[in-house]
Amino acid sequence: MRIVHISDIHVAERHFIRELMERVIERVNSLKPEILVLTGDLTDSGYLYEFEDAKAFIERFECERRVVVPGNHDARNVGYLYFEDIFGARSSVLNHKGVTVVAVDSTQPDLDEGHIGRDKYDWIRKSLQNAGDDLKIFALHHHLLPVPYTGRERNILTDAGDVLKLLNDCNVNLVLCGHKHVSWVWVLNNMIVLNAGTACTNRLKYRILPSFNLIEVKDTDDPNKKRIQVRRIYSKDGSEIYVLDKIIEKS
Ligand SMILES: [Fe+2]
Ligand SMILES: [Fe+2]
């Protein structure tokens, strides 16, 4: 099972590099992923023309199973309503061949800080419980854990501690997020927390290049264990590096 994780395309922003986006689309299509996860900041300011541009690019990914959540930039100027019109619900669940992706909106209107909120915890718990013994993936825009090269820490969810416990209690295996354009991976308990950088902008922190993530889920001899391999693919030249190769227990 191949899953591509892309974040922070920021279409229409002055930092958006169309040529890089074209390369990303071409590379992703050559990978033939079964699931595509986009963890927010599709736009700069949440305006309609930006969402329409983003949609036109995203539709060119040859992957019928797309999971999309909004980022803080998409929630600006009431952009979350356009998000719903164009991409559907801001939180969603996808099940496919033993993998469940629970994707949750972590934005607040016109604020950069992320927040899941207690009112969503029951829905998240039920959605993950319904996944049974599937591999469980949780997707959101904001950081669940701090990552380096982001300066003064103001990026993790305001309720990160409670969300971490909730996801751990529900045996989540993989968390996908974006936001500060730094690609990074942490492993906490049995949970991989994977940040994607920006795929196609020059809003880059110290020597970090635009990239996206390729996740491969492989069977092992033990039906309760999966092998997760993560590669970071650089948008400009398509080169790649392994960032993780780990066997995890599904529950
Ligand atoms: Fe961003
Ligand atoms: Fe963001």
Short mmCIF file of C-alpha atoms and ligand atoms in Angstrom, two decimals:
data_model
loop_
_atom_site.label_atom_id
_atom_site.label_comp_id
_atom_site.label_asym_id
_atom_site.label_seq_id
_atom_site.Cartn_x
_atom_site.Cartn_y
_atom_site.Cartn_z
CA MET A 1 0.00 0.00 0.00
CA ARG A 2 1.41 3.34 -1.07
CA ILE A 3 0.24 6.55 0.54
CA VAL A 4 1.46 9.96 -0.54
CA HIS A 5 1.39 12.78 2.00
CA ILE A 6 1.56 16.34 0.67
CA SER A 7 1.19 19.56 2.62
CA ASP A 8 1.22 23.33 2.39
CA ILE A 9 0.96 23.84 -1.34
CA HIS A 10 -0.23 27.43 -0.77
CA VAL A 11 -1.55 27.89 -4.28
CA ALA A 12 -1.86 31.56 -5.29
CA GLU A 13 0.57 32.78 -2.67
CA ARG A 14 3.48 34.82 -4.03
CA HIS A 15 5.79 32.11 -2.69
CA PHE A 16 3.99 29.41 -4.71
CA ILE A 17 6.20 27.89 -7.44
CA ARG A 18 4.03 26.53 -10.23
CA GLU A 19 6.87 24.60 -11.85
CA LEU A 20 7.52 22.72 -8.61
CA MET A 21 3.83 21.85 -8.36
CA GLU A 22 3.95 20.47 -11.90
CA ARG A 23 6.94 18.32 -10.95
CA VAL A 24 5.20 17.09 -7.81
CA ILE A 25 2.10 16.09 -9.79
CA GLU A 26 4.22 14.22 -12.33
CA ARG A 27 6.26 12.42 -9.65
CA VAL A 28 3.23 11.49 -7.56
CA ASN A 29 1.42 10.11 -10.60
CA SER A 30 4.44 7.96 -11.41
CA LEU A 31 4.26 6.52 -7.88
CA LYS A 32 0.60 5.44 -8.34
CA PRO A 33 -0.45 5.88 -4.69
CA GLU A 34 -3.64 4.25 -3.46
CA ILE A 35 -4.31 7.08 -1.01
CA LEU A 36 -3.35 10.74 -1.20
CA VAL A 37 -3.43 12.82 1.99
CA LEU A 38 -3.22 16.62 1.81
CA THR A 39 -2.73 18.17 5.23
CA GLY A 40 -3.91 21.70 4.63
CA ASP A 41 -2.78 25.18 3.65
CA LEU A 42 -4.00 24.68 0.12
CA THR A 43 -4.38 28.44 -0.25
CA ASP A 44 -2.93 31.66 1.08
CA SER A 45 -5.98 33.54 2.31
CA GLY A 46 -8.98 31.27 1.82
CA TYR A 47 -10.39 33.15 -1.18
CA LEU A 48 -12.53 31.43 -3.81
CA TYR A 49 -10.13 31.87 -6.71
CA GLU A 50 -7.37 30.30 -4.61
CA PHE A 51 -9.51 27.27 -3.76
CA GLU A 52 -10.46 26.90 -7.41
CA ASP A 53 -6.80 26.98 -8.42
CA ALA A 54 -5.93 24.46 -5.70
CA LYS A 55 -8.76 22.18 -6.78
CA ALA A 56 -7.59 22.26 -10.41
CA PHE A 57 -4.10 21.18 -9.38
CA ILE A 58 -5.31 18.54 -6.91
CA GLU A 59 -7.63 16.98 -9.49
CA ARG A 60 -4.60 16.24 -11.63
CA PHE A 61 -3.30 13.77 -9.05
CA GLU A 62 -4.23 10.37 -10.46
CA CYS A 63 -5.49 8.96 -7.19
CA GLU A 64 -9.19 8.55 -6.57
CA ARG A 65 -8.88 8.30 -2.77
CA ARG A 66 -7.97 11.78 -1.59
CA VAL A 67 -8.14 12.92 2.01
CA VAL A 68 -8.00 16.70 2.46
CA VAL A 69 -8.11 18.82 5.62
CA PRO A 70 -7.95 22.61 5.85
CA GLY A 71 -5.00 24.56 7.26
CA ASN A 72 -4.95 27.86 9.09
CA HIS A 73 -4.50 29.76 5.81
CA ASP A 74 -7.61 28.08 4.39
CA ALA A 75 -9.63 29.16 7.44
CA ARG A 76 -8.89 32.84 6.83
CA ASN A 77 -11.63 35.13 5.56
CA VAL A 78 -14.30 32.46 6.19
CA GLY A 79 -12.45 30.29 3.67
CA TYR A 80 -13.53 27.16 5.57
CA LEU A 81 -16.96 27.57 3.91
CA TYR A 82 -15.39 27.48 0.46
CA PHE A 83 -13.34 24.50 1.63
CA GLU A 84 -16.59 22.65 2.45
CA ASP A 85 -18.17 23.64 -0.88
CA ILE A 86 -15.19 22.45 -2.89
CA PHE A 87 -13.63 19.59 -0.90
CA GLY A 88 -16.49 18.47 1.34
CA ALA A 89 -16.51 17.96 5.10
CA ARG A 90 -13.59 19.48 7.04
CA SER A 91 -13.24 16.24 8.98
CA SER A 92 -13.63 12.84 7.33
CA VAL A 93 -12.90 9.10 7.48
CA LEU A 94 -11.53 6.89 4.71
CA ASN A 95 -11.27 3.10 4.86
CA HIS A 96 -9.32 1.21 2.24
CA LYS A 97 -7.76 -2.27 2.29
CA GLY A 98 -7.06 -2.46 6.01
CA VAL A 99 -6.09 1.18 6.42
CA THR A 100 -8.30 3.79 8.06
CA VAL A 101 -7.52 7.49 7.80
CA VAL A 102 -9.31 9.77 10.26
CA ALA A 103 -8.76 13.36 9.14
CA VAL A 104 -9.69 16.24 11.41
CA ASP A 105 -9.94 19.99 11.00
CA SER A 106 -7.58 21.61 13.52
CA THR A 107 -8.17 25.21 12.43
CA GLN A 108 -9.96 28.14 14.02
CA PRO A 109 -11.28 31.04 11.94
CA ASP A 110 -8.62 33.72 11.40
CA LEU A 111 -6.23 32.24 13.97
CA ASP A 112 -2.92 30.55 13.20
CA GLU A 113 -2.98 28.37 16.32
CA GLY A 114 -4.31 24.84 16.01
CA HIS A 115 -6.98 23.34 18.24
CA ILE A 116 -8.96 20.11 18.01
CA GLY A 117 -11.35 20.72 20.90
CA ARG A 118 -13.17 18.44 23.34
CA ASP A 119 -16.35 18.46 21.26
CA LYS A 120 -14.54 16.45 18.56
CA TYR A 121 -12.95 13.86 20.86
CA ASP A 122 -15.96 11.51 20.91
CA TRP A 123 -16.23 11.52 17.12
CA ILE A 124 -12.49 10.83 16.82
CA ARG A 125 -12.67 7.98 19.37
CA LYS A 126 -15.67 6.36 17.65
CA SER A 127 -14.14 6.72 14.19
CA LEU A 128 -10.94 5.04 15.35
CA GLN A 129 -12.81 2.31 17.25
CA ASN A 130 -14.86 1.59 14.11
CA ALA A 131 -11.57 0.98 12.31
CA GLY A 132 -11.20 -2.32 14.21
CA ASP A 133 -7.79 -3.83 13.58
CA ASP A 134 -7.02 -1.62 10.55
CA LEU A 135 -3.81 0.36 10.49
CA LYS A 136 -4.93 3.68 11.98
CA ILE A 137 -3.80 6.98 10.52
CA PHE A 138 -4.75 10.37 11.93
CA ALA A 139 -4.34 13.45 9.70
CA LEU A 140 -4.44 17.11 10.67
CA HIS A 141 -2.76 20.36 9.65
CA HIS A 142 -1.09 21.54 12.85
CA HIS A 143 1.79 20.01 14.76
CA LEU A 144 1.00 17.43 17.37
CA LEU A 145 4.55 17.53 18.73
CA PRO A 146 7.12 20.33 18.51
CA VAL A 147 9.62 20.00 15.67
CA PRO A 148 13.02 21.66 15.24
CA TYR A 149 13.75 24.66 13.00
CA THR A 150 10.44 26.34 13.82
CA GLY A 151 11.77 29.05 16.12
CA ARG A 152 9.75 30.04 19.14
CA GLU A 153 7.28 27.25 19.88
CA ARG A 154 3.74 28.34 19.08
CA ASN A 155 2.84 25.68 16.60
CA ILE A 156 1.58 22.66 18.46
CA LEU A 157 -2.13 22.22 19.10
CA THR A 158 -3.36 24.14 22.12
CA ASP A 159 -4.80 20.83 23.35
CA ALA A 160 -1.89 18.67 22.14
CA GLY A 161 -1.52 16.75 25.43
CA ASP A 162 -5.13 15.61 25.49
CA VAL A 163 -5.08 14.78 21.75
CA LEU A 164 -1.86 12.77 22.16
CA LYS A 165 -3.43 10.74 24.94
CA LEU A 166 -6.61 10.22 22.93
CA LEU A 167 -4.67 8.98 19.90
CA ASN A 168 -2.47 6.76 22.04
CA ASP A 169 -5.50 5.30 23.82
CA CYS A 170 -7.04 4.57 20.42
CA ASN A 171 -3.85 2.85 19.17
CA VAL A 172 -3.19 5.27 16.33
CA ASN A 173 -0.16 4.08 14.36
CA LEU A 174 0.66 7.08 12.20
CA VAL A 175 -0.08 10.81 12.47
CA LEU A 176 0.32 13.04 9.40
CA CYS A 177 0.65 16.81 9.75
CA GLY A 178 2.15 19.90 8.12
CA HIS A 179 1.96 23.63 8.96
CA LYS A 180 5.47 25.03 9.54
CA HIS A 181 7.06 23.65 6.38
CA VAL A 182 9.55 21.43 8.19
CA SER A 183 9.69 17.75 7.32
CA TRP A 184 10.38 15.67 10.40
CA VAL A 185 9.50 12.41 12.11
CA TRP A 186 9.12 11.45 15.75
CA VAL A 187 8.20 8.04 17.13
CA LEU A 188 6.33 8.17 20.40
CA ASN A 189 5.33 4.91 22.07
CA ASN A 190 4.02 2.90 19.12
CA MET A 191 2.95 5.98 17.14
CA ILE A 192 4.82 7.58 14.25
CA VAL A 193 4.29 11.35 13.97
CA LEU A 194 5.26 12.50 10.50
CA ASN A 195 5.43 16.13 9.42
CA ALA A 196 5.52 17.08 5.76
CA GLY A 197 7.35 20.18 4.55
CA THR A 198 5.90 22.47 1.92
CA ALA A 199 5.69 20.71 -1.43
CA CYS A 200 5.94 23.66 -3.80
CA THR A 201 6.68 27.02 -2.20
CA ASN A 202 9.84 28.90 -1.30
CA ARG A 203 8.61 29.60 2.24
CA LEU A 204 11.52 27.56 3.54
CA LYS A 205 13.43 27.57 6.77
CA TYR A 206 17.17 27.05 7.00
CA ARG A 207 18.27 24.83 4.10
CA ILE A 208 15.09 22.78 4.13
CA LEU A 209 14.00 21.95 0.60
CA PRO A 210 10.43 21.55 -0.70
CA SER A 211 9.37 17.94 -0.40
CA PHE A 212 6.56 15.48 0.23
CA ASN A 213 6.33 12.06 1.88
CA LEU A 214 5.83 8.60 0.44
CA ILE A 215 4.61 6.04 2.97
CA GLU A 216 4.66 2.33 2.19
CA VAL A 217 2.76 -0.09 4.38
CA LYS A 218 3.96 -3.67 4.10
CA ASP A 219 2.84 -6.97 5.62
CA THR A 220 5.10 -8.91 7.97
CA ASP A 221 4.98 -12.55 9.07
CA ASP A 222 2.96 -11.44 12.11
CA PRO A 223 -0.58 -10.35 11.07
CA ASN A 224 -0.64 -7.87 13.94
CA LYS A 225 2.53 -6.12 12.80
CA LYS A 226 3.12 -3.90 9.79
CA ARG A 227 6.28 -2.51 8.32
CA ILE A 228 6.12 1.23 7.69
CA GLN A 229 8.67 2.76 5.36
CA VAL A 230 8.75 6.51 4.84
CA ARG A 231 10.65 8.27 2.10
CA ARG A 232 11.01 12.02 1.71
CA ILE A 233 10.88 12.98 -1.95
CA TYR A 234 12.35 16.32 -2.94
CA SER A 235 10.05 18.24 -5.25
CA LYS A 236 12.70 19.87 -7.43
CA ASP A 237 14.66 16.87 -8.71
CA GLY A 238 12.58 13.93 -7.49
CA SER A 239 15.45 12.54 -5.41
CA GLU A 240 14.52 10.71 -2.24
CA ILE A 241 15.85 9.65 1.14
CA TYR A 242 14.59 7.08 3.61
CA VAL A 243 13.51 8.75 6.83
CA LEU A 244 11.98 5.76 8.61
CA ASP A 245 11.78 1.98 8.37
CA LYS A 246 9.92 0.58 11.34
CA ILE A 247 7.82 -2.38 12.33
CA ILE A 248 4.83 -1.35 14.37
CA GLU A 249 2.11 -3.22 16.22
CA LYS A 250 -1.35 -2.40 14.97
CA SER A 251 -2.96 -2.53 18.40
FE FE B 1 1.77 26.57 5.48
FE FE B 2 -0.27 26.38 8.41
#
